[in-house]
mmCIF file of C-alpha atoms in Angstrom:
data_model
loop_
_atom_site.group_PDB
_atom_site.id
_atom_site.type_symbol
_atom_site.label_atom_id
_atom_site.label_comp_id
_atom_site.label_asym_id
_atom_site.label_seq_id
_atom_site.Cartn_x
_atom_site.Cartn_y
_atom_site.Cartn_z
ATOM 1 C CA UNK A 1 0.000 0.000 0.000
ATOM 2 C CA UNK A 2 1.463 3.507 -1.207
ATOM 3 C CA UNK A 3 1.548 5.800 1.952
ATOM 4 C CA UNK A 4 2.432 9.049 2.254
ATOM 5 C CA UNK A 5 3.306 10.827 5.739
ATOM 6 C CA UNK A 6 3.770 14.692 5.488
ATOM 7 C CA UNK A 7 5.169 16.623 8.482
ATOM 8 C CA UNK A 8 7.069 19.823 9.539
ATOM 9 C CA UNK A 9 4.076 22.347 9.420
ATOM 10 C CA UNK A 10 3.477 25.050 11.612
ATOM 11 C CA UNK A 11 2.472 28.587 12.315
ATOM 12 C CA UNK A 12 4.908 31.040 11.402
ATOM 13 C CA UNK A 13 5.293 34.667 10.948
ATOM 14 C CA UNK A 14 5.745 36.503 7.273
ATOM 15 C CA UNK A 15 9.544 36.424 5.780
ATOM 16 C CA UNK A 16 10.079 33.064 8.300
ATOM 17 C CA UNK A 17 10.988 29.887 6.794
ATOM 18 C CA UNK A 18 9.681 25.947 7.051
ATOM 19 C CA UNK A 19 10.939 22.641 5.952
ATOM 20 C CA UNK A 20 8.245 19.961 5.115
ATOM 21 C CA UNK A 21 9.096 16.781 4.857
ATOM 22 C CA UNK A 22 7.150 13.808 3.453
ATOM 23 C CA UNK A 23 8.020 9.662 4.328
ATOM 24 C CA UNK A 24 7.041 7.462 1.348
ATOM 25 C CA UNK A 25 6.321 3.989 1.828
ATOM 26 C CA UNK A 26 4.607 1.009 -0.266
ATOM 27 C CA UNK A 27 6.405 1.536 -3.475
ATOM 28 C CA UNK A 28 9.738 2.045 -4.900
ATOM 29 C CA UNK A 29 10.535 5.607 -4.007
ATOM 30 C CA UNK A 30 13.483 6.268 -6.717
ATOM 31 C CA UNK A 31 12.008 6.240 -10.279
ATOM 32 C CA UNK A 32 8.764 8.193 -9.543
ATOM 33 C CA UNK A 33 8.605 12.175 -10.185
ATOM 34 C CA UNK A 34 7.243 13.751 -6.760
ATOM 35 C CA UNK A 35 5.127 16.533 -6.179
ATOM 36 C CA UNK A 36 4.490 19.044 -3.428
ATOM 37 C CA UNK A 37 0.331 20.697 -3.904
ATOM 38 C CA UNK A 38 -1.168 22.619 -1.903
ATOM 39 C CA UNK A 39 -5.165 24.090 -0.672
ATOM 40 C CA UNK A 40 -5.674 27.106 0.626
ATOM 41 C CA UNK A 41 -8.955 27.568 2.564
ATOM 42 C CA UNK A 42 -11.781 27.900 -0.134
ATOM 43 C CA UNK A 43 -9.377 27.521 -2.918
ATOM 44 C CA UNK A 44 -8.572 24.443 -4.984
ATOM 45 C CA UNK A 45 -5.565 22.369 -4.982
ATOM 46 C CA UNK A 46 -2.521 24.405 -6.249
ATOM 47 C CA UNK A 47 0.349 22.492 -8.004
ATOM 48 C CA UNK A 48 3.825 23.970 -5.713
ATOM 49 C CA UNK A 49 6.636 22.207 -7.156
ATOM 50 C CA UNK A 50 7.894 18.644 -8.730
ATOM 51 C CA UNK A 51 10.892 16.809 -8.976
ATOM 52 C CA UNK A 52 11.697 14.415 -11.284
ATOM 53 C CA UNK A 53 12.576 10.352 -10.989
ATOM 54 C CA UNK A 54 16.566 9.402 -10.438
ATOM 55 C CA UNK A 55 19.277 10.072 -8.768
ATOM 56 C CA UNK A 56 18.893 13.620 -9.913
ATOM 57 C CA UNK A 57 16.181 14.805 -10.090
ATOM 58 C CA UNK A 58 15.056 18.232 -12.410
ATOM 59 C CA UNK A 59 13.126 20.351 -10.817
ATOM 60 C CA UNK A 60 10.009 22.809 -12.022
ATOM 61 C CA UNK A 61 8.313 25.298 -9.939
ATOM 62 C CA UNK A 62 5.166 27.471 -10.647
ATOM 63 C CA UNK A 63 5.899 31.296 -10.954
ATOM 64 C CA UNK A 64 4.224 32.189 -7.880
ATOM 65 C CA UNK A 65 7.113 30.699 -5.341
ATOM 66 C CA UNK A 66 9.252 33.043 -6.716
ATOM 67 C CA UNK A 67 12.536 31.258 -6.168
ATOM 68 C CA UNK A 68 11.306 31.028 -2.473
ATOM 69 C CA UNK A 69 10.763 26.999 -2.230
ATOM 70 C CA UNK A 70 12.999 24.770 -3.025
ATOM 71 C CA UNK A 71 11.972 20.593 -3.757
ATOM 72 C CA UNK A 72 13.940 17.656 -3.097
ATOM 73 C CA UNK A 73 14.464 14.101 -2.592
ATOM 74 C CA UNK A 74 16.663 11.556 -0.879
ATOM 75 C CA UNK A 75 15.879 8.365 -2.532
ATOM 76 C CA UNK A 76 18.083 6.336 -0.209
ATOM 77 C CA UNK A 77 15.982 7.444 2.894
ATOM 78 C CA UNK A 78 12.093 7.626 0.583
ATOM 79 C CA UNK A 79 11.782 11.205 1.395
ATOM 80 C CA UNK A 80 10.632 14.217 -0.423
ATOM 81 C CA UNK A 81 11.020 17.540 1.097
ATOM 82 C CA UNK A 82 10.222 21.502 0.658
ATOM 83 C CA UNK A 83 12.085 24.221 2.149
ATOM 84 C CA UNK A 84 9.753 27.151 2.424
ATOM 85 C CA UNK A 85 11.626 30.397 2.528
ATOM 86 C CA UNK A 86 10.507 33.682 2.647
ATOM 87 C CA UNK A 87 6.549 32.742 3.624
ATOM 88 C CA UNK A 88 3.682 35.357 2.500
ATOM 89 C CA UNK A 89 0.221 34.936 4.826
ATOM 90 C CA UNK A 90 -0.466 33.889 1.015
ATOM 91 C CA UNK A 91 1.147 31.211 1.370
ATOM 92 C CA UNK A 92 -1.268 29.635 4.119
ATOM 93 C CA UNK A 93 -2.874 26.234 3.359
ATOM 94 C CA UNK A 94 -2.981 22.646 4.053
ATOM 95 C CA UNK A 95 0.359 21.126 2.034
ATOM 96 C CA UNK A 96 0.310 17.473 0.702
ATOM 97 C CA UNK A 97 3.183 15.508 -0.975
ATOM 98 C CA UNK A 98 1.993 13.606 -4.005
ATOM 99 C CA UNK A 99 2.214 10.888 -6.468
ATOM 100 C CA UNK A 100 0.792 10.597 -10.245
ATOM 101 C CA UNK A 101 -0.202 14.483 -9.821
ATOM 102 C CA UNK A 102 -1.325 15.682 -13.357
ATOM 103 C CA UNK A 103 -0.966 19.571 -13.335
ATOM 104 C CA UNK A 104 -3.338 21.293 -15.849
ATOM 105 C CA UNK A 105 -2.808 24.753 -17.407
ATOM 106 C CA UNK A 106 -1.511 27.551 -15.287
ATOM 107 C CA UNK A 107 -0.692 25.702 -12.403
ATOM 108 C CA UNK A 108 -4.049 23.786 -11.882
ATOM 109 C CA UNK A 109 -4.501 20.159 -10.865
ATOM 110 C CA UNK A 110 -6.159 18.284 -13.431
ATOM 111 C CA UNK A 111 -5.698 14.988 -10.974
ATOM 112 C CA UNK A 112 -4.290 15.035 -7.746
ATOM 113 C CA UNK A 113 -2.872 11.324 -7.486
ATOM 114 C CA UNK A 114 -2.324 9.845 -4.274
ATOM 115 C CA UNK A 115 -1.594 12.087 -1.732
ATOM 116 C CA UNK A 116 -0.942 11.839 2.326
ATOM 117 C CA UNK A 117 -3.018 13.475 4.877
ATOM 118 C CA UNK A 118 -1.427 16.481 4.645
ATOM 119 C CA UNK A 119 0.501 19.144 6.957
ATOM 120 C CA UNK A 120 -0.811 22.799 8.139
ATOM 121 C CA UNK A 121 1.082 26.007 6.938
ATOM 122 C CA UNK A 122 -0.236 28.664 8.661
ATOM 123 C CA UNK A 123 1.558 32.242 8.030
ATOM 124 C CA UNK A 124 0.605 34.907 10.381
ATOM 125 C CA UNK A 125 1.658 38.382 11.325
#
Protein backbone atom coordinates (compact mmCIF):
# COMPACT_ATOMS: atom_id res chain seq x y z
CA UNK A 1 0.00 0.00 0.00
CA UNK A 2 1.46 3.51 -1.21
CA UNK A 3 1.55 5.80 1.95
CA UNK A 4 2.43 9.05 2.25
CA UNK A 5 3.31 10.83 5.74
CA UNK A 6 3.77 14.69 5.49
CA UNK A 7 5.17 16.62 8.48
CA UNK A 8 7.07 19.82 9.54
CA UNK A 9 4.08 22.35 9.42
CA UNK A 10 3.48 25.05 11.61
CA UNK A 11 2.47 28.59 12.32
CA UNK A 12 4.91 31.04 11.40
CA UNK A 13 5.29 34.67 10.95
CA UNK A 14 5.74 36.50 7.27
CA UNK A 15 9.54 36.42 5.78
CA UNK A 16 10.08 33.06 8.30
CA UNK A 17 10.99 29.89 6.79
CA UNK A 18 9.68 25.95 7.05
CA UNK A 19 10.94 22.64 5.95
CA UNK A 20 8.24 19.96 5.11
CA UNK A 21 9.10 16.78 4.86
CA UNK A 22 7.15 13.81 3.45
CA UNK A 23 8.02 9.66 4.33
CA UNK A 24 7.04 7.46 1.35
CA UNK A 25 6.32 3.99 1.83
CA UNK A 26 4.61 1.01 -0.27
CA UNK A 27 6.41 1.54 -3.48
CA UNK A 28 9.74 2.04 -4.90
CA UNK A 29 10.54 5.61 -4.01
CA UNK A 30 13.48 6.27 -6.72
CA UNK A 31 12.01 6.24 -10.28
CA UNK A 32 8.76 8.19 -9.54
CA UNK A 33 8.61 12.18 -10.18
CA UNK A 34 7.24 13.75 -6.76
CA UNK A 35 5.13 16.53 -6.18
CA UNK A 36 4.49 19.04 -3.43
CA UNK A 37 0.33 20.70 -3.90
CA UNK A 38 -1.17 22.62 -1.90
CA UNK A 39 -5.17 24.09 -0.67
CA UNK A 40 -5.67 27.11 0.63
CA UNK A 41 -8.95 27.57 2.56
CA UNK A 42 -11.78 27.90 -0.13
CA UNK A 43 -9.38 27.52 -2.92
CA UNK A 44 -8.57 24.44 -4.98
CA UNK A 45 -5.57 22.37 -4.98
CA UNK A 46 -2.52 24.40 -6.25
CA UNK A 47 0.35 22.49 -8.00
CA UNK A 48 3.82 23.97 -5.71
CA UNK A 49 6.64 22.21 -7.16
CA UNK A 50 7.89 18.64 -8.73
CA UNK A 51 10.89 16.81 -8.98
CA UNK A 52 11.70 14.41 -11.28
CA UNK A 53 12.58 10.35 -10.99
CA UNK A 54 16.57 9.40 -10.44
CA UNK A 55 19.28 10.07 -8.77
CA UNK A 56 18.89 13.62 -9.91
CA UNK A 57 16.18 14.81 -10.09
CA UNK A 58 15.06 18.23 -12.41
CA UNK A 59 13.13 20.35 -10.82
CA UNK A 60 10.01 22.81 -12.02
CA UNK A 61 8.31 25.30 -9.94
CA UNK A 62 5.17 27.47 -10.65
CA UNK A 63 5.90 31.30 -10.95
CA UNK A 64 4.22 32.19 -7.88
CA UNK A 65 7.11 30.70 -5.34
CA UNK A 66 9.25 33.04 -6.72
CA UNK A 67 12.54 31.26 -6.17
CA UNK A 68 11.31 31.03 -2.47
CA UNK A 69 10.76 27.00 -2.23
CA UNK A 70 13.00 24.77 -3.03
CA UNK A 71 11.97 20.59 -3.76
CA UNK A 72 13.94 17.66 -3.10
CA UNK A 73 14.46 14.10 -2.59
CA UNK A 74 16.66 11.56 -0.88
CA UNK A 75 15.88 8.36 -2.53
CA UNK A 76 18.08 6.34 -0.21
CA UNK A 77 15.98 7.44 2.89
CA UNK A 78 12.09 7.63 0.58
CA UNK A 79 11.78 11.21 1.39
CA UNK A 80 10.63 14.22 -0.42
CA UNK A 81 11.02 17.54 1.10
CA UNK A 82 10.22 21.50 0.66
CA UNK A 83 12.08 24.22 2.15
CA UNK A 84 9.75 27.15 2.42
CA UNK A 85 11.63 30.40 2.53
CA UNK A 86 10.51 33.68 2.65
CA UNK A 87 6.55 32.74 3.62
CA UNK A 88 3.68 35.36 2.50
CA UNK A 89 0.22 34.94 4.83
CA UNK A 90 -0.47 33.89 1.01
CA UNK A 91 1.15 31.21 1.37
CA UNK A 92 -1.27 29.64 4.12
CA UNK A 93 -2.87 26.23 3.36
CA UNK A 94 -2.98 22.65 4.05
CA UNK A 95 0.36 21.13 2.03
CA UNK A 96 0.31 17.47 0.70
CA UNK A 97 3.18 15.51 -0.97
CA UNK A 98 1.99 13.61 -4.01
CA UNK A 99 2.21 10.89 -6.47
CA UNK A 100 0.79 10.60 -10.25
CA UNK A 101 -0.20 14.48 -9.82
CA UNK A 102 -1.32 15.68 -13.36
CA UNK A 103 -0.97 19.57 -13.34
CA UNK A 104 -3.34 21.29 -15.85
CA UNK A 105 -2.81 24.75 -17.41
CA UNK A 106 -1.51 27.55 -15.29
CA UNK A 107 -0.69 25.70 -12.40
CA UNK A 108 -4.05 23.79 -11.88
CA UNK A 109 -4.50 20.16 -10.86
CA UNK A 110 -6.16 18.28 -13.43
CA UNK A 111 -5.70 14.99 -10.97
CA UNK A 112 -4.29 15.04 -7.75
CA UNK A 113 -2.87 11.32 -7.49
CA UNK A 114 -2.32 9.84 -4.27
CA UNK A 115 -1.59 12.09 -1.73
CA UNK A 116 -0.94 11.84 2.33
CA UNK A 117 -3.02 13.48 4.88
CA UNK A 118 -1.43 16.48 4.65
CA UNK A 119 0.50 19.14 6.96
CA UNK A 120 -0.81 22.80 8.14
CA UNK A 121 1.08 26.01 6.94
CA UNK A 122 -0.24 28.66 8.66
CA UNK A 123 1.56 32.24 8.03
CA UNK A 124 0.60 34.91 10.38
CA UNK A 125 1.66 38.38 11.32
Amino acid sequence: EVQLVESGGGLVHPGESLRLSCAASGFTFTPYPMNWVRQAPGKELEWVASINGGPIGARYYPEFTEGRFTISRDNDKNMLYLQLDSLKTEDTGMYYCARDTVRGPNGTISSPGIRGQGTQVTVSS
